[in-house]
PDB file of N, CA, C and O in Angstrom:
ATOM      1  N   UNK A  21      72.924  -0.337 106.741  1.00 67.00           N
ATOM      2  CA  UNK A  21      72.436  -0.826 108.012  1.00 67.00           C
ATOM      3  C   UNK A  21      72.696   0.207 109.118  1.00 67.00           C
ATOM      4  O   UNK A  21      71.802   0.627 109.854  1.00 67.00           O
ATOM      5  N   UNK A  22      73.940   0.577 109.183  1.00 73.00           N
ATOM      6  CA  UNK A  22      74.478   1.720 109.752  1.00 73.00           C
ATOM      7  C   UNK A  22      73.432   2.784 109.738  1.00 73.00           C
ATOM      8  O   UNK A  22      72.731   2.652 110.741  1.00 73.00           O
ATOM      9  N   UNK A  23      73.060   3.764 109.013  1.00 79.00           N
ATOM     10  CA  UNK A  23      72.190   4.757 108.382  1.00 79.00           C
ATOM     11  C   UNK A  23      71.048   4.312 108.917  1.00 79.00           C
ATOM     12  O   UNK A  23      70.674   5.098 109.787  1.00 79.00           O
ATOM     13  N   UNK A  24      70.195   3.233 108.759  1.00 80.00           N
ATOM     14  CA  UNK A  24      68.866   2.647 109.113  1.00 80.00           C
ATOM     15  C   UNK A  24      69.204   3.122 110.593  1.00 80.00           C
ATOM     16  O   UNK A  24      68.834   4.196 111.065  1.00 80.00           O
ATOM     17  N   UNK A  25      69.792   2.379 111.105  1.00 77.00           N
ATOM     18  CA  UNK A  25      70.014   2.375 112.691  1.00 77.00           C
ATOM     19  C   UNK A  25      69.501   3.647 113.426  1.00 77.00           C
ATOM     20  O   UNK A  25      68.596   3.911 114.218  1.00 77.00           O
ATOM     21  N   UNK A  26      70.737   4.465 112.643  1.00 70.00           N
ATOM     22  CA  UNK A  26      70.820   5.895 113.587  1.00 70.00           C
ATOM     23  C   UNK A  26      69.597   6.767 112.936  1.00 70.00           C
ATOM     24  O   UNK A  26      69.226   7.814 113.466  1.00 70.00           O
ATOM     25  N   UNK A  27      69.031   6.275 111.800  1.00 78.00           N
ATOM     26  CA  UNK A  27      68.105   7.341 111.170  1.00 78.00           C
ATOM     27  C   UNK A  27      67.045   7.436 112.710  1.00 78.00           C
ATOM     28  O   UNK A  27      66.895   8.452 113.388  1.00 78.00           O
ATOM     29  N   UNK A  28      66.500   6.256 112.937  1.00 79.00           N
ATOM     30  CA  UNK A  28      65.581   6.077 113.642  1.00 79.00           C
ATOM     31  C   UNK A  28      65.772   6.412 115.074  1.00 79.00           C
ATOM     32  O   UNK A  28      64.767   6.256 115.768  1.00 79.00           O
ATOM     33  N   UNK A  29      66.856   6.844 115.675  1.00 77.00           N
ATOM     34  CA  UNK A  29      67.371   6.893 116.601  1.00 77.00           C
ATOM     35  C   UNK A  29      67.093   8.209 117.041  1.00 77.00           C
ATOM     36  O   UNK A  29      66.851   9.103 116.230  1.00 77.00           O
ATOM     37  N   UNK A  30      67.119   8.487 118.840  1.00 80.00           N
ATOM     38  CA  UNK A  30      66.923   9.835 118.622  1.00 80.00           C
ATOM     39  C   UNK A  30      68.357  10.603 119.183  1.00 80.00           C
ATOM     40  O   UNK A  30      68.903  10.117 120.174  1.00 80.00           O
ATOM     41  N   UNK A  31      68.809  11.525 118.681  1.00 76.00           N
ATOM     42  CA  UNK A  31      69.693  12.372 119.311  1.00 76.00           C
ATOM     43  C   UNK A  31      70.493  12.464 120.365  1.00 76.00           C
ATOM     44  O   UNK A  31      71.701  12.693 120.414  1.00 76.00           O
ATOM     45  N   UNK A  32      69.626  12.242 121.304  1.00 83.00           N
ATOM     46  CA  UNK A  32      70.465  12.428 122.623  1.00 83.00           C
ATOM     47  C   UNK A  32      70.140  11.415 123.138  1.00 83.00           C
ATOM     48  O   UNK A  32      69.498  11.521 124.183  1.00 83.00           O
ATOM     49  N   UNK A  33      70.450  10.052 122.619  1.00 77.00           N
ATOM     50  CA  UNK A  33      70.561   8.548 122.880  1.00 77.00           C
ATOM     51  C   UNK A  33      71.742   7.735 122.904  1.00 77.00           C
ATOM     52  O   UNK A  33      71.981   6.578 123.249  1.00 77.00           O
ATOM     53  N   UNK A  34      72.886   9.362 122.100  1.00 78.00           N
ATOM     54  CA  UNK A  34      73.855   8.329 120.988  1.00 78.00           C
ATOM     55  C   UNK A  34      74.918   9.115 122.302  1.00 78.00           C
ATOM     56  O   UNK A  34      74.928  10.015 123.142  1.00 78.00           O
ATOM     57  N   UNK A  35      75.810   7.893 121.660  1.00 85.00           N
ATOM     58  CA  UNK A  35      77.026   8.289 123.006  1.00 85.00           C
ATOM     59  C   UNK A  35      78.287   9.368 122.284  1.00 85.00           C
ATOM     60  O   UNK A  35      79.285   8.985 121.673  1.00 85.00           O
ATOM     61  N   UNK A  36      77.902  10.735 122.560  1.00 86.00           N
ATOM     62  CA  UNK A  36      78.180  11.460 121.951  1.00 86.00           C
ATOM     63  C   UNK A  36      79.933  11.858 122.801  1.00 86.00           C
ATOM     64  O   UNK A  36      80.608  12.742 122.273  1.00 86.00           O
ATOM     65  N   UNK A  37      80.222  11.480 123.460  1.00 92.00           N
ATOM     66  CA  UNK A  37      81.463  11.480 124.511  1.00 92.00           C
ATOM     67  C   UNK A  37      82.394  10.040 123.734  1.00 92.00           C
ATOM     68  O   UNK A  37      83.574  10.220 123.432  1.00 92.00           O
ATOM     69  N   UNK A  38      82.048   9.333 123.600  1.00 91.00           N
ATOM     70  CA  UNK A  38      82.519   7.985 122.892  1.00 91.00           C
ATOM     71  C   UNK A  38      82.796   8.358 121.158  1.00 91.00           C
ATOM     72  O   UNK A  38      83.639   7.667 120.586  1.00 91.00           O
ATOM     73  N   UNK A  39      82.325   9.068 120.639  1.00 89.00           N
ATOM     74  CA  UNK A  39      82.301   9.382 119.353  1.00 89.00           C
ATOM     75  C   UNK A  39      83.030  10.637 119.092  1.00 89.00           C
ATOM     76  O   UNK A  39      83.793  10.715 118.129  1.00 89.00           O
ATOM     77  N   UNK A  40      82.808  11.763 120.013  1.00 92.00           N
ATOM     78  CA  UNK A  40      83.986  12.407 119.619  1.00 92.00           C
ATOM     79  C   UNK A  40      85.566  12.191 120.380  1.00 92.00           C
ATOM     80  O   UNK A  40      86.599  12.812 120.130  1.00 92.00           O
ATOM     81  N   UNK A  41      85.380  11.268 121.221  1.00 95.00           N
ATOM     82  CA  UNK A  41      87.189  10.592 121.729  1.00 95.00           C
ATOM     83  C   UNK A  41      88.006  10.043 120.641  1.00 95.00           C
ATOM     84  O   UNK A  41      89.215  10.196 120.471  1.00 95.00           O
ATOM     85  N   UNK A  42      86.798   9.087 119.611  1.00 95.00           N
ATOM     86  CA  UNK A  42      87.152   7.872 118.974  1.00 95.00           C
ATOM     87  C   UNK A  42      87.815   9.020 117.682  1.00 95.00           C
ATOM     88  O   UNK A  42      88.931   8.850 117.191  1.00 95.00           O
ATOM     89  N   UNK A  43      86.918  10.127 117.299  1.00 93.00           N
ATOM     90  CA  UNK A  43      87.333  11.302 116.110  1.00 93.00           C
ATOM     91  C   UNK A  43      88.647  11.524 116.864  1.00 93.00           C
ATOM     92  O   UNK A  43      89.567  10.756 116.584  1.00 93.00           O
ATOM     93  N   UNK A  44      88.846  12.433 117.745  1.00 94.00           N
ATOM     94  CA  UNK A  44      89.737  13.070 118.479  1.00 94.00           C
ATOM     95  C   UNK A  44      91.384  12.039 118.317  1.00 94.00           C
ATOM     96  O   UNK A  44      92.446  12.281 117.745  1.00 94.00           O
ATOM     97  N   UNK A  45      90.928  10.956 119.069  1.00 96.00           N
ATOM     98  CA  UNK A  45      91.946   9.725 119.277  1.00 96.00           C
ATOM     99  C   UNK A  45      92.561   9.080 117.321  1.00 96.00           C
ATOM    100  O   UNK A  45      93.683   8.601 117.159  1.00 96.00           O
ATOM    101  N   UNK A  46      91.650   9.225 116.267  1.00 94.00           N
ATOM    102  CA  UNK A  46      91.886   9.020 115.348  1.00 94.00           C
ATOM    103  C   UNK A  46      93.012  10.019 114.373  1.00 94.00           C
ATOM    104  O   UNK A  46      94.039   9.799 113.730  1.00 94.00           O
ATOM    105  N   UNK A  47      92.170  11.199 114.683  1.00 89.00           N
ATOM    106  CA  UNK A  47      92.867  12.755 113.586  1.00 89.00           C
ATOM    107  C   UNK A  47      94.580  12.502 114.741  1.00 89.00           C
ATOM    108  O   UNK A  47      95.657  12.152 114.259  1.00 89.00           O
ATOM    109  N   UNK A  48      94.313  12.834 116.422  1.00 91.00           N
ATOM    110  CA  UNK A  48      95.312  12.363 116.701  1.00 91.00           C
ATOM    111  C   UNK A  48      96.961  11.413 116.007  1.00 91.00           C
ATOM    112  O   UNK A  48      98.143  11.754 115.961  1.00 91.00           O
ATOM    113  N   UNK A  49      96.342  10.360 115.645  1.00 93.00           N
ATOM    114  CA  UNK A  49      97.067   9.273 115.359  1.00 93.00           C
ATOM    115  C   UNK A  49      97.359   9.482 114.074  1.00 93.00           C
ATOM    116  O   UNK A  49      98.348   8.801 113.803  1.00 93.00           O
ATOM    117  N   UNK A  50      97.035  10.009 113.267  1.00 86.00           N
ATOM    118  CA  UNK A  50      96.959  10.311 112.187  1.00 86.00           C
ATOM    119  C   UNK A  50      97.826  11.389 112.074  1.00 86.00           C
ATOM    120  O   UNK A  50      98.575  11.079 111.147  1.00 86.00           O
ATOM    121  N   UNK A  51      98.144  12.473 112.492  1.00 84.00           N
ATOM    122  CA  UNK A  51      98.636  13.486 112.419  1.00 84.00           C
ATOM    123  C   UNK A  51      99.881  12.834 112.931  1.00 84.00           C
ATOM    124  O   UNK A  51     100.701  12.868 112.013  1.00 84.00           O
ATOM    125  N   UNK A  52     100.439  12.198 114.095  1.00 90.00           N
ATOM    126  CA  UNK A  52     101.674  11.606 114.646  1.00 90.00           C
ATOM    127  C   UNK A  52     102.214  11.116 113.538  1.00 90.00           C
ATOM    128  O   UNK A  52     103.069  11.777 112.950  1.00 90.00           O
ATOM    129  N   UNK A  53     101.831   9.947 113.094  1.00 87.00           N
ATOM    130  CA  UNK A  53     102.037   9.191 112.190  1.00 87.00           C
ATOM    131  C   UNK A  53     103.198  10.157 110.924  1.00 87.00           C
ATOM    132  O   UNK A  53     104.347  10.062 110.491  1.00 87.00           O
ATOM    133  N   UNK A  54     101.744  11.236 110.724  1.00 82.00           N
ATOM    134  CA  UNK A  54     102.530  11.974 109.298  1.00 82.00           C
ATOM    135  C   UNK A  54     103.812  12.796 109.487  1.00 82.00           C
ATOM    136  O   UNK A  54     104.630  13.016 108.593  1.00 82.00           O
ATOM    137  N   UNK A  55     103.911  13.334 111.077  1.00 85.00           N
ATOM    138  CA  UNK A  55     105.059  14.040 111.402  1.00 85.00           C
ATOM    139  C   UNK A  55     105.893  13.516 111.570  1.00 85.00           C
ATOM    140  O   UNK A  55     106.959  14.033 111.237  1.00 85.00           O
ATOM    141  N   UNK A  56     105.882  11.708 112.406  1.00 88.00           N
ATOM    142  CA  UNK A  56     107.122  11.038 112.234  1.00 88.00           C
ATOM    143  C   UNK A  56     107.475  10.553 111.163  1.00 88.00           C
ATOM    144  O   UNK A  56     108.675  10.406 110.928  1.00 88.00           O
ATOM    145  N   UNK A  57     106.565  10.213 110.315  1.00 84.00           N
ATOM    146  CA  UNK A  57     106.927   9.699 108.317  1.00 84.00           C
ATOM    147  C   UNK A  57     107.952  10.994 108.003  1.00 84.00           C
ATOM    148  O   UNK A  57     109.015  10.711 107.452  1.00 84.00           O
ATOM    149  N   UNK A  58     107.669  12.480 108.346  1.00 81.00           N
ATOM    150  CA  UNK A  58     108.465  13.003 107.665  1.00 81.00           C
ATOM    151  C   UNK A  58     109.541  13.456 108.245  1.00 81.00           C
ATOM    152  O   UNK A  58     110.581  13.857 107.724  1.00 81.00           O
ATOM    153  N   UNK A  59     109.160  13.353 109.683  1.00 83.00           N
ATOM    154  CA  UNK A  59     110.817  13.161 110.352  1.00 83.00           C
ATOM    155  C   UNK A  59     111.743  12.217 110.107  1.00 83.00           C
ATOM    156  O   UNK A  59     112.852  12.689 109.854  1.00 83.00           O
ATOM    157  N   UNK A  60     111.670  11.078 110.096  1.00 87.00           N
ATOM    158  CA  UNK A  60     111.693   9.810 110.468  1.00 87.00           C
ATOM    159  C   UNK A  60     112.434   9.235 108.952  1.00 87.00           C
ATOM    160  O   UNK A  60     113.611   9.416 108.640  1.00 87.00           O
ATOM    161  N   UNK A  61     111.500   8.580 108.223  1.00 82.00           N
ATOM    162  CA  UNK A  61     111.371   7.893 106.704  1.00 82.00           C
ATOM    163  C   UNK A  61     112.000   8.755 105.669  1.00 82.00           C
ATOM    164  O   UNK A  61     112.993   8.363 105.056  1.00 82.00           O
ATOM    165  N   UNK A  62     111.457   9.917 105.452  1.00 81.00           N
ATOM    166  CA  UNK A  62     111.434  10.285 104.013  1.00 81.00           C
ATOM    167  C   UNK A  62     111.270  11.836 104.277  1.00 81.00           C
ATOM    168  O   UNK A  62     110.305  12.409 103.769  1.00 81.00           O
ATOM    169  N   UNK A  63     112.397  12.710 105.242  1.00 83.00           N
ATOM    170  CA  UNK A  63     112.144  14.396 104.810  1.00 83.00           C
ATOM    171  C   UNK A  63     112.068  15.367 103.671  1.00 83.00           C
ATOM    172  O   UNK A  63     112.747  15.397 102.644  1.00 83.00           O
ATOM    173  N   UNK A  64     111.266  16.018 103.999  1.00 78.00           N
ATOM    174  CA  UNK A  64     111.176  17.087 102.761  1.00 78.00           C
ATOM    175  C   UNK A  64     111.003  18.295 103.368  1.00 78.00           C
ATOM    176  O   UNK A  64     110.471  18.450 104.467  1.00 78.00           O
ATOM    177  N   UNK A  65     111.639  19.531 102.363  1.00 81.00           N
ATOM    178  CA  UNK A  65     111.150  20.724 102.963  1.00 81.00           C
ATOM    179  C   UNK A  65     110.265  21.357 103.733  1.00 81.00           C
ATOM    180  O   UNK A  65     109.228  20.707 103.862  1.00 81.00           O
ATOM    181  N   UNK A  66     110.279  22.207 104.199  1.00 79.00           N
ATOM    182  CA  UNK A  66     109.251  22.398 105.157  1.00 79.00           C
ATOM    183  C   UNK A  66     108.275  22.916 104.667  1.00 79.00           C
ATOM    184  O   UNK A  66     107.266  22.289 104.989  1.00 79.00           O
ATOM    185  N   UNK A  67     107.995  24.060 103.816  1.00 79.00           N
ATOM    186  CA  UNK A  67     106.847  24.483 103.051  1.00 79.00           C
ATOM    187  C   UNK A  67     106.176  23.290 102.045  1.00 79.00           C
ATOM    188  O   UNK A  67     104.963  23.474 101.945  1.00 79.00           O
ATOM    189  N   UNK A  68     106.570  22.320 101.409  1.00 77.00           N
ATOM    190  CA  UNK A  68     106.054  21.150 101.446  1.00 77.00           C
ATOM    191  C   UNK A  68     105.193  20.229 102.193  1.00 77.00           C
ATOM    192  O   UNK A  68     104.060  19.864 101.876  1.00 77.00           O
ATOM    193  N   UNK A  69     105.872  19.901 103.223  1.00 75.00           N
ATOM    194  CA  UNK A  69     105.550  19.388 104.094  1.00 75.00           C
ATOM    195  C   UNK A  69     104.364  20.271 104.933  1.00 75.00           C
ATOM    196  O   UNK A  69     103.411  19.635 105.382  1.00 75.00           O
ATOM    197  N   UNK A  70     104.409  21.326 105.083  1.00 76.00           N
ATOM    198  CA  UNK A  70     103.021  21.817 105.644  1.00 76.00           C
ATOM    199  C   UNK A  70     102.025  21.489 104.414  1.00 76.00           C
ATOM    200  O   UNK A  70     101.276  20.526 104.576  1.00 76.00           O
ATOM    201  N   UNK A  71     101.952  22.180 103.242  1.00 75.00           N
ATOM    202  CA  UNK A  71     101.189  22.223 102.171  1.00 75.00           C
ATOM    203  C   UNK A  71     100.659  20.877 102.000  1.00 75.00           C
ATOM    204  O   UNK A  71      99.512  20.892 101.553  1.00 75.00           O
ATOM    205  N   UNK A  72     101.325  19.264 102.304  1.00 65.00           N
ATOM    206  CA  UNK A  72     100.955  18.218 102.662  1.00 65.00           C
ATOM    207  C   UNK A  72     100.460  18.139 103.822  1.00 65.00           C
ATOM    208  O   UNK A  72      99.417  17.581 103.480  1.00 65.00           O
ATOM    209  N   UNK A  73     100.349  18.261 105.080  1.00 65.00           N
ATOM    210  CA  UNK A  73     100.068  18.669 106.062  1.00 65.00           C
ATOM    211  C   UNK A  73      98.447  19.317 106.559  1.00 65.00           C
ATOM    212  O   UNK A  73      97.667  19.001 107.457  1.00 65.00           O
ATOM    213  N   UNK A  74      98.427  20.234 105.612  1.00 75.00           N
ATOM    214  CA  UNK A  74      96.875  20.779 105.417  1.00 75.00           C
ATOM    215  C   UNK A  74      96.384  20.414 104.625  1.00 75.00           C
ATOM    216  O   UNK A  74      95.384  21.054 104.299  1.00 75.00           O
ATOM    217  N   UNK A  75      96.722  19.229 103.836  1.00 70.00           N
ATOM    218  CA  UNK A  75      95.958  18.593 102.757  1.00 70.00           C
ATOM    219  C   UNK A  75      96.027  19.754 101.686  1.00 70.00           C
ATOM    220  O   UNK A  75      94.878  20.160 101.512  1.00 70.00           O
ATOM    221  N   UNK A  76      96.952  20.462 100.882  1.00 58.00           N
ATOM    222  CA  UNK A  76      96.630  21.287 100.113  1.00 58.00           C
ATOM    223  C   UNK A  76      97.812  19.916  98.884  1.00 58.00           C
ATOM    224  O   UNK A  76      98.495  19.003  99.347  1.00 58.00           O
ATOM    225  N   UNK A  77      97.642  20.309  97.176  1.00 59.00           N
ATOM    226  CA  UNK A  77      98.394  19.944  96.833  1.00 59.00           C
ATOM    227  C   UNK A  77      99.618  20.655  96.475  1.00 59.00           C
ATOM    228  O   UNK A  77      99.800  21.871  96.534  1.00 59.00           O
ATOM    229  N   UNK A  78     100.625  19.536  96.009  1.00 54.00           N
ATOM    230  CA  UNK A  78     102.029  20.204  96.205  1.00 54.00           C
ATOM    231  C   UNK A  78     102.456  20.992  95.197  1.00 54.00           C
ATOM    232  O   UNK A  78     103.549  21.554  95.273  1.00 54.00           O
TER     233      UNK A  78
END
């Protein structure tokens, strides 16, 4: 339904200020989250913890 919507839609209709806050405000929260989990909860080394960090595996 999503997809239908915007297919038809044109470009510079879409609230493009609202959509990248909501990205921005998300990766944000997301990133906090993982630095206080590993401050916080459960530390691990630091070369770990980056390599988790950039999404690489461990």
């Amino acid at each position: 339904m999503l997809v239908v919507s915007l297919a038809n839609k044109s470009l510079q209709d879409l609230a493009w200020f609202e959509v990248f806050a909501t990205l921005v405000m998300a990766l944000l929260l997301c990133s906090a989250v993982i630095v206080l989990w590993q401050s916080l909860i459960r530390p691990v080394d630091m070369p770990s913890f980056t390599s988790v960090f950039q999404g690489s595996p461990v």
